[in-house]
Every structure is written in structure tokens, then in C-alpha cells.
XYZ file of N, CA, C and O in Angstrom:
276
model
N 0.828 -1.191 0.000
C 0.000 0.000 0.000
C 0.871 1.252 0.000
O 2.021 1.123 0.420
N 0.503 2.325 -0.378
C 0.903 3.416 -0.887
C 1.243 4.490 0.632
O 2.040 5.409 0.817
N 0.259 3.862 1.470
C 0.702 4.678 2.773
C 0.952 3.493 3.852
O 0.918 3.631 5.075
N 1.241 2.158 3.049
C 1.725 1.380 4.500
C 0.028 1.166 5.296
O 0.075 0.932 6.503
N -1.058 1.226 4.802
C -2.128 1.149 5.634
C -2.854 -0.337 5.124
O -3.421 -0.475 4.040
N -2.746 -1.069 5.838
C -3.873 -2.428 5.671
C -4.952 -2.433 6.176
O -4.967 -2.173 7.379
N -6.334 -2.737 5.463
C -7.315 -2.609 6.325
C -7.886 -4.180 5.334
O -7.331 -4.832 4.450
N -9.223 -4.309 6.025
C -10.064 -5.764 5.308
C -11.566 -5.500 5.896
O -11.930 -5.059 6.986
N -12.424 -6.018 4.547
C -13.811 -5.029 4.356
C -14.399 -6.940 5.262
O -15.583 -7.244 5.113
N -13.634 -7.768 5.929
C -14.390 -8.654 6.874
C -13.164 -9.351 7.955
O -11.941 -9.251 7.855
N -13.852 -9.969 8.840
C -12.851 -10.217 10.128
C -11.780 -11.478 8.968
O -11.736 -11.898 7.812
N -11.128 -11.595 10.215
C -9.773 -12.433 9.762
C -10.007 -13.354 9.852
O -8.971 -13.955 9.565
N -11.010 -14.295 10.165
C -11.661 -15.443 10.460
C -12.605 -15.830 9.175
O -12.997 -16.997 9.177
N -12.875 -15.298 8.466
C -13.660 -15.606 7.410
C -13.226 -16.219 6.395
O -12.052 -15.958 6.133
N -13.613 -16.768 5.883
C -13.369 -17.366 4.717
C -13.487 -16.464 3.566
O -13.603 -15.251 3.742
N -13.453 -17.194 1.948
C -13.429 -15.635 0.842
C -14.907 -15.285 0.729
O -15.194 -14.100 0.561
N -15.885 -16.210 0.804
C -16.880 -15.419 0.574
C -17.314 -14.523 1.862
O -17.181 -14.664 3.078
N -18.062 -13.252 0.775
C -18.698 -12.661 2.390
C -19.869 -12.527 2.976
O -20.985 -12.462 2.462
N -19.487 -12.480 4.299
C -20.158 -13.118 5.577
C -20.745 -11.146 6.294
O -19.973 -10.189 6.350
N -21.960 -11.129 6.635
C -21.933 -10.238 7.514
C -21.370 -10.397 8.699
O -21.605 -11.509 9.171
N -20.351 -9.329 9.729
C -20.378 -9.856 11.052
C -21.606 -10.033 12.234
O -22.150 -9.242 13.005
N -21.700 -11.007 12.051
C -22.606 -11.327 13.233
C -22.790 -10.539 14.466
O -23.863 -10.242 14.991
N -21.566 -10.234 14.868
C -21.820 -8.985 16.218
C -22.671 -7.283 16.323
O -23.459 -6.547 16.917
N -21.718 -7.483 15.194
C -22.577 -5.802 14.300
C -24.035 -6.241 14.003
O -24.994 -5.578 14.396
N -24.148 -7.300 13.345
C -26.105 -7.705 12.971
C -26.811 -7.479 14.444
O -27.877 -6.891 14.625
N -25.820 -8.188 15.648
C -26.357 -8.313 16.820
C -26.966 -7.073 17.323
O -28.066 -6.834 17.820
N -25.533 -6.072 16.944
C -25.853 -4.668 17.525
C -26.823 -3.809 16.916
O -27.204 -2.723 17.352
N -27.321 -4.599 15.498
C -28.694 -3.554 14.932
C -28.196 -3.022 13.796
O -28.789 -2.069 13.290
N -26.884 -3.608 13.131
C -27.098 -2.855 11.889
C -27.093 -2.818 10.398
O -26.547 -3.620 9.640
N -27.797 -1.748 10.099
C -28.611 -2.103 8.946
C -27.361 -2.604 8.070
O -26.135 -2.694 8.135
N -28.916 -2.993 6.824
C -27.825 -3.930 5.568
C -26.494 -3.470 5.053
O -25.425 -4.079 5.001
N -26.923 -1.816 4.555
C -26.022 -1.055 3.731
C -24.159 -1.043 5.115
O -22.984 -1.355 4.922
N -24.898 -0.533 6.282
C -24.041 -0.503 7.484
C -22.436 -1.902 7.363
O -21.206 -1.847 7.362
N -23.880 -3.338 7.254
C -23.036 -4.509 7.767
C -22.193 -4.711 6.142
O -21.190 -5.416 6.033
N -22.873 -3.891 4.867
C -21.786 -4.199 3.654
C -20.641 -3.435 3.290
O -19.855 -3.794 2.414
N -20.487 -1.877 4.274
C -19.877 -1.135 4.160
C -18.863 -1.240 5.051
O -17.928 -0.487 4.781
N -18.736 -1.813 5.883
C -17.723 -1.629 7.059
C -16.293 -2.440 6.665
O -16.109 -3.351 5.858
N -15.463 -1.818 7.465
C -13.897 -1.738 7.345
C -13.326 -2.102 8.397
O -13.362 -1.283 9.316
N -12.790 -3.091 8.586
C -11.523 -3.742 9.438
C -10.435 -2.826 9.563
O -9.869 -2.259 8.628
N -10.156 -2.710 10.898
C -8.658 -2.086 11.221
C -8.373 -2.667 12.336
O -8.937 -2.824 13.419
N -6.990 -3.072 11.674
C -6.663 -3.595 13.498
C -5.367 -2.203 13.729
O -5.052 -1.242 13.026
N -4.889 -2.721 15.070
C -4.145 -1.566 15.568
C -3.158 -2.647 16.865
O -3.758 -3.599 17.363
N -2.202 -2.464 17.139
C -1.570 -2.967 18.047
C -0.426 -2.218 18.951
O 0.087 -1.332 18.268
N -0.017 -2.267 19.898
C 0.957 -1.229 21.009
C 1.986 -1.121 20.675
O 2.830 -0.575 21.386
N 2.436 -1.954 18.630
C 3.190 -1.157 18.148
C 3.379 0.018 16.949
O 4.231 0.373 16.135
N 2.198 0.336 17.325
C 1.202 1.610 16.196
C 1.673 2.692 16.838
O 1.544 2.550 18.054
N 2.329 4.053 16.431
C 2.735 5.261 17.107
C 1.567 6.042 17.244
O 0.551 5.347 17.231
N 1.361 7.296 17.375
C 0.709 8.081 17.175
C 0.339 8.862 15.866
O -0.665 9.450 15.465
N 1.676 8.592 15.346
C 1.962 9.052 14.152
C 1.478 8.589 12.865
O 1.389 9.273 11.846
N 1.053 6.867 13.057
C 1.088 5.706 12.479
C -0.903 6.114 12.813
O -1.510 5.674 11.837
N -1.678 6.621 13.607
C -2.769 6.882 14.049
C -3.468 8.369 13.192
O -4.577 8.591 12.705
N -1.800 9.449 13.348
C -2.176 10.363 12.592
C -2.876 9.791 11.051
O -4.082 9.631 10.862
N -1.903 9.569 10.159
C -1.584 8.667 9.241
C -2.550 8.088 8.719
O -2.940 8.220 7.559
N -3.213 7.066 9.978
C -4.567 6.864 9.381
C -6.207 7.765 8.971
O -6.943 7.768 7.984
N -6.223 8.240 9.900
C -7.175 9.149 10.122
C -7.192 10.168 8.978
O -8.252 10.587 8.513
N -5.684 10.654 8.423
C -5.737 11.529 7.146
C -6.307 11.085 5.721
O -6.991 11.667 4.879
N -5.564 9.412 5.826
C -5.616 8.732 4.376
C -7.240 8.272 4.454
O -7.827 7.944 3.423
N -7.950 8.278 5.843
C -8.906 7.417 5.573
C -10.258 9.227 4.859
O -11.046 9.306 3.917
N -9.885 10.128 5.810
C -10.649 11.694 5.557
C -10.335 11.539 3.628
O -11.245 11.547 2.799
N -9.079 11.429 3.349
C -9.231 11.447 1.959
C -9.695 11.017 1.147
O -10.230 11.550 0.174
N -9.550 9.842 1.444
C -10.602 8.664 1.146
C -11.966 8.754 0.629
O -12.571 8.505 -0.413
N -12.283 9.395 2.259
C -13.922 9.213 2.110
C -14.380 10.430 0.886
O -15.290 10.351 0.061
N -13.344 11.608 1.123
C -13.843 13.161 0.334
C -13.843 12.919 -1.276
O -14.463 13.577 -2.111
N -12.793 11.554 -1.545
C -12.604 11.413 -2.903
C -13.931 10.256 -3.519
O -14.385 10.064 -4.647
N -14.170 9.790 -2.475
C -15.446 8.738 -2.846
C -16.549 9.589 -2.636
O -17.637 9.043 -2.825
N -16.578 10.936 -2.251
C -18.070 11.500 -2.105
C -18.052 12.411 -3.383
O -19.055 12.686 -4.040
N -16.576 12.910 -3.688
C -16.459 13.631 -5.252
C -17.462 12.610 -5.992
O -18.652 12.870 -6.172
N -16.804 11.360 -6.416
C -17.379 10.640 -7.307
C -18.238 10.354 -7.472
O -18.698 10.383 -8.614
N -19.242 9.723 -5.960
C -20.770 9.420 -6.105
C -21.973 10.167 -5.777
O -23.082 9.681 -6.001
């Protein structure tokens, strides 16, 4: 990846096809909710910086997918 950022649109436990997560269904949410969501993990060797980082690439992200649709 271009900024070093991994993310996965289902848990790490899944197999290839996709699965809603069950916990999120648990918690109430809707269809569009349980097909849109994004995996991030994070661990105590993530800086702050590595936090900045995300939070920028993901704002860009979203502003360049709202240009488009």
C-alpha cells in the first residue's frame, strides 16, 4: 500500500466469501451498514503518528469517494 495502511472489508476469520459480522447484525445494523464496514486492526506497536496517518488517508478517502458518487 501506498501509505503502509492495511485494512479488510471482513474479520480475519472468514473465509473468501462474504459473511456479515454477526456482532454488528447483533448490535442492529442495517444492511447497507453490515456491507460497508472496514476492518482495522491496531496494536501497542502503532505510534501516534502511524494513528495520525490513518485518520488523514482514511478523511481522503472518504472526500474522494463523495467527489465521485
Amino acid at each position: 500500500s501506498k501509505h503502509h495502511i492495511y485494512a479488510s472489508a471482513a474479520a480475519t476469520c472468514s473465509d473468501k466469501s462474504f459473511k456479515a459480522s454477526h456482532v454488528l447484525s447483533a448490535m442492529g445494523k442495517s444492511d447497507i451498514e453490515l456491507k460497508t464496514v472496514i476492518r482495522i486492526s491496531l496494536s501497542t506497536m502503532n505510534t501516534l503518528e502511524d494513528i495520525d496517518r490513518l485518520i488523514q488517508t482514511l478523511k481522503e478517502g472518504i472526500h474522494k469517494y463523495a467527489r465521485t458518487h
